[in-house]
mmCIF file of C-alpha atoms in Angstrom:
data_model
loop_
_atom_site.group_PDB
_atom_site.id
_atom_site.type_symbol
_atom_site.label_atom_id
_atom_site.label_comp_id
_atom_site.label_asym_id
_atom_site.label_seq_id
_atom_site.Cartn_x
_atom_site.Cartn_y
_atom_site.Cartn_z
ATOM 1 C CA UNK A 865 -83.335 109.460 -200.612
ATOM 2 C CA UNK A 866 -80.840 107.633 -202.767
ATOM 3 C CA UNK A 867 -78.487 105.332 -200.977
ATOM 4 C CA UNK A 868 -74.815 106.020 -200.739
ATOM 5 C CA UNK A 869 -71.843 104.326 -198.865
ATOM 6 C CA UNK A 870 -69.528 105.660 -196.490
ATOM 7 C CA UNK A 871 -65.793 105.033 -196.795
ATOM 8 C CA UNK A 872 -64.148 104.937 -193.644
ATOM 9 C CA UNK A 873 -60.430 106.910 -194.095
ATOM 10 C CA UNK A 874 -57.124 105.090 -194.037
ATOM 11 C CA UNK A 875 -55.268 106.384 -191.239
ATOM 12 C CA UNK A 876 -52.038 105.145 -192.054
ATOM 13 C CA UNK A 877 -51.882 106.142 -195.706
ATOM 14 C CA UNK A 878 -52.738 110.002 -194.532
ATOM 15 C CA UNK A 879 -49.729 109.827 -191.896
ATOM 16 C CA UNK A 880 -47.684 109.126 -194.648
ATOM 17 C CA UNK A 881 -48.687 111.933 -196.768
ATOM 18 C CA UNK A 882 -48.955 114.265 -194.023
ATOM 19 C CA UNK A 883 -44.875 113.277 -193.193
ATOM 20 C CA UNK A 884 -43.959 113.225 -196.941
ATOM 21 C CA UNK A 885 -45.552 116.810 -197.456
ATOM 22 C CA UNK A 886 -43.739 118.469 -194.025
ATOM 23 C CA UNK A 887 -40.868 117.049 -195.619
ATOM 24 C CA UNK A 888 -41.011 118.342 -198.544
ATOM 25 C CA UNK A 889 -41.646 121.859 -197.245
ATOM 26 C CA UNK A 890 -38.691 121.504 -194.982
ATOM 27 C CA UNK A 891 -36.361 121.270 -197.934
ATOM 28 C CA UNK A 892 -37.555 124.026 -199.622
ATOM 29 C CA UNK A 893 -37.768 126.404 -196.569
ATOM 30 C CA UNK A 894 -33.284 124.915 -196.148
ATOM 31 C CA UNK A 895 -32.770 125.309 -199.994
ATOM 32 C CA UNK A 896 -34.488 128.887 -200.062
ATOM 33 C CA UNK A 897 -32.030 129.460 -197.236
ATOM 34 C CA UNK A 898 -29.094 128.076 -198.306
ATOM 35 C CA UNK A 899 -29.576 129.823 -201.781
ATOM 36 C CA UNK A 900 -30.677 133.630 -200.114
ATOM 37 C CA UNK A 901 -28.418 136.217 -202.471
ATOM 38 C CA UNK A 902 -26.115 138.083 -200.419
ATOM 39 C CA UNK A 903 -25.569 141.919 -200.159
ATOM 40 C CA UNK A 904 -24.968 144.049 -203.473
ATOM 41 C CA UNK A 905 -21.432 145.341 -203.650
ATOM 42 C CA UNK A 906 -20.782 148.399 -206.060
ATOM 43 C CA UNK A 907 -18.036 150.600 -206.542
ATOM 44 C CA UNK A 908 -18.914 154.100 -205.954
ATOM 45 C CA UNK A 909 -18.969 156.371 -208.935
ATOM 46 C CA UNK A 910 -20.305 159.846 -209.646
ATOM 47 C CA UNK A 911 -23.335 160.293 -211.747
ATOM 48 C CA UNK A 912 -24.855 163.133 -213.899
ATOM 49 C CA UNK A 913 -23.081 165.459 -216.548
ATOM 50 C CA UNK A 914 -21.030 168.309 -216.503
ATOM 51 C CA UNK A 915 -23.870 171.021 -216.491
ATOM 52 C CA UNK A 916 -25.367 172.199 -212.809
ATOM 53 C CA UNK A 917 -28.921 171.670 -211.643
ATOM 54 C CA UNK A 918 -29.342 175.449 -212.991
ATOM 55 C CA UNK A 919 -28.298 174.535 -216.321
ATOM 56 C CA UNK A 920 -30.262 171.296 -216.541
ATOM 57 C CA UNK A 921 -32.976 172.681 -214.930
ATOM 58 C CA UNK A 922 -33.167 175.728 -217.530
ATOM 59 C CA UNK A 923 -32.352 172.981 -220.604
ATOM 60 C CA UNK A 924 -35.366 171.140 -219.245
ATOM 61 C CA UNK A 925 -37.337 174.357 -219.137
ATOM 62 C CA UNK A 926 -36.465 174.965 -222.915
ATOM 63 C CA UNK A 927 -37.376 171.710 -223.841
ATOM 64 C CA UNK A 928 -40.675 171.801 -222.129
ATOM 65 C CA UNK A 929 -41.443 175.099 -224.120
ATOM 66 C CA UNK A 930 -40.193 174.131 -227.490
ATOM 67 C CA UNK A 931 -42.336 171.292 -227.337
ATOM 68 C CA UNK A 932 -45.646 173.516 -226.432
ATOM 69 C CA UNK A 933 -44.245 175.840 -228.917
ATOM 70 C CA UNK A 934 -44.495 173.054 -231.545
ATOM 71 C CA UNK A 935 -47.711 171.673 -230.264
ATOM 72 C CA UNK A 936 -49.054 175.404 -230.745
ATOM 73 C CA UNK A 937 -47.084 174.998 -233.878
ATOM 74 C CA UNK A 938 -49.102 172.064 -235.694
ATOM 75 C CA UNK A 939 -52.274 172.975 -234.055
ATOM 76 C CA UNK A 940 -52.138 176.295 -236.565
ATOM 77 C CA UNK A 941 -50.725 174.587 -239.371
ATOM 78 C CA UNK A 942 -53.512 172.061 -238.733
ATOM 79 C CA UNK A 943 -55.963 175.062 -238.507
ATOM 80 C CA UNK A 944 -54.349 176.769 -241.516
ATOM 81 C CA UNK A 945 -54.438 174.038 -243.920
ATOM 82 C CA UNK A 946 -57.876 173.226 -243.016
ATOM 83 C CA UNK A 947 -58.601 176.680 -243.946
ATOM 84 C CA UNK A 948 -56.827 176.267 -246.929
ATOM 85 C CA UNK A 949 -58.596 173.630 -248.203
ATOM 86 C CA UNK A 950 -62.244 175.048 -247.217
ATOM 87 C CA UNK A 951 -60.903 178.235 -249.188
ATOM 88 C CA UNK A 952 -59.977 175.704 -252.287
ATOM 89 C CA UNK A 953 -62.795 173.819 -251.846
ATOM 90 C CA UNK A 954 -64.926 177.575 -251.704
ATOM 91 C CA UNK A 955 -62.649 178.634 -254.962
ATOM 92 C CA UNK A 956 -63.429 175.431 -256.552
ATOM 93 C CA UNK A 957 -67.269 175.421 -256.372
ATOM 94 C CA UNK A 958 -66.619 179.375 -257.819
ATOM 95 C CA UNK A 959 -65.107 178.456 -260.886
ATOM 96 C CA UNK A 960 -67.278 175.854 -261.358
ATOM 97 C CA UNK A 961 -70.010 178.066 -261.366
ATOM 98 C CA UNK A 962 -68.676 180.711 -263.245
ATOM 99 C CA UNK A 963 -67.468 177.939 -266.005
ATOM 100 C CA UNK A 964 -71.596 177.024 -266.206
ATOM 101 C CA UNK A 965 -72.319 180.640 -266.742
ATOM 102 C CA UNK A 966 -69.662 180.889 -269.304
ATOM 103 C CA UNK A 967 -70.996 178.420 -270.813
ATOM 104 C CA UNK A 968 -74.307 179.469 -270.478
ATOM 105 C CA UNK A 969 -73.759 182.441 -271.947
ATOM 106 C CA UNK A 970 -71.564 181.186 -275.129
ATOM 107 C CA UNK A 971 -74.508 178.978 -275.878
ATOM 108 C CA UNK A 972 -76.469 182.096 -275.846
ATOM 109 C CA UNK A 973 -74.259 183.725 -278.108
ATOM 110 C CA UNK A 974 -74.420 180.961 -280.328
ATOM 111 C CA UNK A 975 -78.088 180.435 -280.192
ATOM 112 C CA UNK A 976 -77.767 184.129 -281.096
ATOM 113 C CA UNK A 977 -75.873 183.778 -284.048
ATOM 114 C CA UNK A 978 -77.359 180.900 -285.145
ATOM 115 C CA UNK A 979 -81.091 183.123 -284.990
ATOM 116 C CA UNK A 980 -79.492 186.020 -286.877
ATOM 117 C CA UNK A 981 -77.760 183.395 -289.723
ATOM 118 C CA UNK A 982 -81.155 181.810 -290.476
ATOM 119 C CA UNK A 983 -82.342 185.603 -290.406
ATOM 120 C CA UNK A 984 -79.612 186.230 -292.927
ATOM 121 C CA UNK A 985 -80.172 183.573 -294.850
ATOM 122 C CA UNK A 986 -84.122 183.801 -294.791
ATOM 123 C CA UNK A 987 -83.272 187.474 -296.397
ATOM 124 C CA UNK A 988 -80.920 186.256 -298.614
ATOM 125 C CA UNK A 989 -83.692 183.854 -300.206
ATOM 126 C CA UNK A 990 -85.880 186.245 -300.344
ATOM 127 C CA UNK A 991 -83.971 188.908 -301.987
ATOM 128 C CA UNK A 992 -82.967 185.940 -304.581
ATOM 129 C CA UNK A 993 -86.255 185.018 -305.338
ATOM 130 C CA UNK A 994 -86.863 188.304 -305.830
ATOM 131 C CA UNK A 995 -84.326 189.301 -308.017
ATOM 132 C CA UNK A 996 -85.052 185.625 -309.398
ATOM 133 C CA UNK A 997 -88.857 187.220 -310.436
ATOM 134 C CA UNK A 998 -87.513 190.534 -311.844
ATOM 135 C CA UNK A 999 -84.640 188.505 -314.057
ATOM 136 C CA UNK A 1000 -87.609 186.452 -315.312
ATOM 137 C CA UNK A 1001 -89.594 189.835 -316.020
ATOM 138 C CA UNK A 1002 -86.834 191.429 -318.342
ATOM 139 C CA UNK A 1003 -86.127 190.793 -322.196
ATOM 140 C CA UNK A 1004 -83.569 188.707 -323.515
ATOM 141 C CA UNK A 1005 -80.353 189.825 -323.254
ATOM 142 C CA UNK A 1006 -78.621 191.197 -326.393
ATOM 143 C CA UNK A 1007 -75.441 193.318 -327.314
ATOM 144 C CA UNK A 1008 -76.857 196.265 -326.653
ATOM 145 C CA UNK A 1009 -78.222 195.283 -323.383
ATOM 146 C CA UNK A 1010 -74.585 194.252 -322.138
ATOM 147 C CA UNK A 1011 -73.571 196.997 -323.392
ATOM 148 C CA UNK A 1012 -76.378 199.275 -321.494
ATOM 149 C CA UNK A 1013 -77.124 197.000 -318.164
ATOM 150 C CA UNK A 1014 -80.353 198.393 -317.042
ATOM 151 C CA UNK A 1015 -81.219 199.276 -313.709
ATOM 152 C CA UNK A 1016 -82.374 195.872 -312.385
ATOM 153 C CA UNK A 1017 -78.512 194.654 -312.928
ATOM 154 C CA UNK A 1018 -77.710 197.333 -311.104
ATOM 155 C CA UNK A 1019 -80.422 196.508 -307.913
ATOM 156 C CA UNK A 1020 -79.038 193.070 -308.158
ATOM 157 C CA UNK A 1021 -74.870 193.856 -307.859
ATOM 158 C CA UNK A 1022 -76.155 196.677 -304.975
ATOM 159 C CA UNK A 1023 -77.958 193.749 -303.313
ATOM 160 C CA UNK A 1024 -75.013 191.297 -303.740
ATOM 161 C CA UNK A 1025 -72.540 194.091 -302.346
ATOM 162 C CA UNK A 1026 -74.909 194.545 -299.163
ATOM 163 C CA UNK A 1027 -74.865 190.708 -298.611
ATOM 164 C CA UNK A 1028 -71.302 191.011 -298.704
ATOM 165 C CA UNK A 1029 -70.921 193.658 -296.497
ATOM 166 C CA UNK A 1030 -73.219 192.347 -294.072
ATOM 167 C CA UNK A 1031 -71.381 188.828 -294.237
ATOM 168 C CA UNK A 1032 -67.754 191.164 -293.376
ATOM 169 C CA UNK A 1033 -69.597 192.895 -290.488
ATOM 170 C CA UNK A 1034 -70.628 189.589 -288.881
ATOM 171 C CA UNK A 1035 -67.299 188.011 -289.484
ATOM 172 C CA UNK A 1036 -65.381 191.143 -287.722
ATOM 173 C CA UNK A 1037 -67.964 190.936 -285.135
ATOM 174 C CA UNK A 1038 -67.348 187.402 -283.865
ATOM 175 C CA UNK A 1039 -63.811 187.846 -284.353
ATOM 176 C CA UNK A 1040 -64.260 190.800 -281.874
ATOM 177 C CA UNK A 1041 -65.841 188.562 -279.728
ATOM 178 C CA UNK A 1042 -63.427 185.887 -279.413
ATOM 179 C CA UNK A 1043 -60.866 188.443 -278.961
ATOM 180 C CA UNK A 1044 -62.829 189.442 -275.914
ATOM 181 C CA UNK A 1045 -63.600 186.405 -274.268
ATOM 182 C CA UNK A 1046 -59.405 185.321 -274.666
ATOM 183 C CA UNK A 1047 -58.758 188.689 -273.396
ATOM 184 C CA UNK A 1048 -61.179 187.686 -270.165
ATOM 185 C CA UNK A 1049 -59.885 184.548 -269.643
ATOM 186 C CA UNK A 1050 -56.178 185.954 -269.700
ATOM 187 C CA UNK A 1051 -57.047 188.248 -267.008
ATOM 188 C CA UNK A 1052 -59.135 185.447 -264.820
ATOM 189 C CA UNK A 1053 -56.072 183.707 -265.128
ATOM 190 C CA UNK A 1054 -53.778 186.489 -264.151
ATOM 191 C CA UNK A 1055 -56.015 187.274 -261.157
ATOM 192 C CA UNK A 1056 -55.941 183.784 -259.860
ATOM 193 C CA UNK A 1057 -52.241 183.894 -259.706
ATOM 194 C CA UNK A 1058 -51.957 187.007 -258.135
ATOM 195 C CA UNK A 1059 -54.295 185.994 -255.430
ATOM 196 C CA UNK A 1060 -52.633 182.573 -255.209
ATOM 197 C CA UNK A 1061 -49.427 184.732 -254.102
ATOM 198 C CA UNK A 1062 -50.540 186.942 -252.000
ATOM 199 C CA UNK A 1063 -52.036 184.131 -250.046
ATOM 200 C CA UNK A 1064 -48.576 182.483 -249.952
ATOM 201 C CA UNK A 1065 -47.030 185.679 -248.675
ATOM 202 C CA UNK A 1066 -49.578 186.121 -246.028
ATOM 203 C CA UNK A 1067 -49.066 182.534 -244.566
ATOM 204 C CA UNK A 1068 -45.024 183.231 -244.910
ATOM 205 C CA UNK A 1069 -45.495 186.621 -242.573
ATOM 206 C CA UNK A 1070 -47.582 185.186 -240.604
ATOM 207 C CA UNK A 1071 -45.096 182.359 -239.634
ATOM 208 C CA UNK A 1072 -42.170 184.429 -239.271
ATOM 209 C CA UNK A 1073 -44.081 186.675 -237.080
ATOM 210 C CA UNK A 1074 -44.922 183.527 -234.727
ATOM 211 C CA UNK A 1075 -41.298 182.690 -234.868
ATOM 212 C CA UNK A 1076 -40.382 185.931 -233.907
ATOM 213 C CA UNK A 1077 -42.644 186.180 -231.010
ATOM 214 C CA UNK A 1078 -41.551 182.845 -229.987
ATOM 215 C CA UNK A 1079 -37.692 183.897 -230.059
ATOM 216 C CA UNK A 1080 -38.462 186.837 -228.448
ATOM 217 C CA UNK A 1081 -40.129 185.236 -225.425
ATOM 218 C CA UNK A 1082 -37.354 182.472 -225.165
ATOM 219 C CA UNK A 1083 -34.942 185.210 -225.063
ATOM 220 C CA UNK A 1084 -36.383 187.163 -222.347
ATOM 221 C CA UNK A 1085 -36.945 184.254 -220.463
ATOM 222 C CA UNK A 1086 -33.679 182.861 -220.730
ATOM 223 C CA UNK A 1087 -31.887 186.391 -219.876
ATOM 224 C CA UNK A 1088 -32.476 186.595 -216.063
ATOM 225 C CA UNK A 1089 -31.613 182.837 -215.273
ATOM 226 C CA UNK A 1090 -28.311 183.430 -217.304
ATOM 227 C CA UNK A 1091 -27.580 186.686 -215.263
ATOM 228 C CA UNK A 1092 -28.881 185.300 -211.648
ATOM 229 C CA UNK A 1093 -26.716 181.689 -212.717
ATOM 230 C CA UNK A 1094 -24.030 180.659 -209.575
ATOM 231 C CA UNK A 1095 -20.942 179.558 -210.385
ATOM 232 C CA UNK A 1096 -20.184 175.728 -210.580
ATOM 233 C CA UNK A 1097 -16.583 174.595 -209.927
ATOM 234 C CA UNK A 1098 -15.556 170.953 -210.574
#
């Protein structure tokens, strides 16, 4: 055990502190007393408005449903535009697809024509080279040949006139077919706005029906407590 050392207490100096301290706490307890606020004096006045407890009463009622009437309120516009936007979002993903299979299919139509110009031109070389081997097969060419054309002049300007016309039909024929995709696209277009109002009117009927219904219950709440209402004087 470790020593230690005992200190024997100074009477005297703890007297002292014990009279300081009760001194001390008498002067607060006298100042507390001496400062103690005295009674409240008010002049009397009337409170509240002009309306009766009715009328506030019924205000307060009105208030309360107006403000559950436009909590119900923003809960369907929250609703509604979160509809909205899955329907844009749904619309979106829709015309995205149906620009890839536009797209799809123009490439196929140009794959298409791009199959049936090599075809063309394919037959165009060959008819060439073969009117190439029957110009190489005739005689020379004299006065009265020009004169006279024989009838593998007349093979060739037959053959040039069916290139030609085949050339017009295949020009008329993509024309035809840009006129038809403009037409389609005009009509997507017009559909989209159509539907676009329609959905605008809907949402407009819809909220002045809920307006309606709301008016309508105000009003036949409000009705009896008007007619059963007692008189207030002063």
């Amino acid at each position: 055990v470790s020593p230690y050392v005992v200190v024997t207490p100074n009477e005297t100096r703890r007297k002292r502190l014990q009279r300081i301290a009760k001194k001390e706490l008498e002067d607060l307890e006298r100042w507390k007393e001496e400062h103690r606020p005295g009674p409240i004096m008010l002049v009397p006045q009337r409170l509240g408005g002009k309306e009766s407890e009715a009328q506030a009463r019924q205000k307060q009622q009105m208030m309360l449903m107006q403000s559950k009437y436009q909590q119900k309120r923003k809960r369907e516009e929250y609703v509604k535009a979160k509809k909205a936007a899955e329907e844009a979002e749904i619309l979106k993903k829709k015309a995205i697809q149906r620009e890839k299979a536009e797209r799809l299919e123009v490439k196929k139509r140009q794959e298409e024509m791009q199959r049936r110009e090599m075809f063309l031109e394919a037959q165009n070389y060959k008819t060439n080279e073969l009117l190439n081997r029957l110009d190489v097969g005739l005689p020379k060419s004299d006065s009265c040949q020009i004169a006279n054309p024989g009838p593998e002049s007349t093979a060739w300007k037959r053959s040039h006139a069916y290139r030609q016309a085949l050339q017009e039909d295949e020009n008329r024929r993509l024309e035809k077919m840009k006129q038809e995709q403009r037409r389609k696209a005009e009509l997507m277009e017009f559909k989209q706005k159509q539907e676009e109002e329609a959905r605008t009117r809907a949402h407009k009927n819809e909220q002045r029906r809920v307006n309606n219904a709301f008016l309508d219950r105000l009003q036949k709440k409000t009705q009896p407590n008007n007619s059963n209402q007692p008189a207030y004087a002063g």
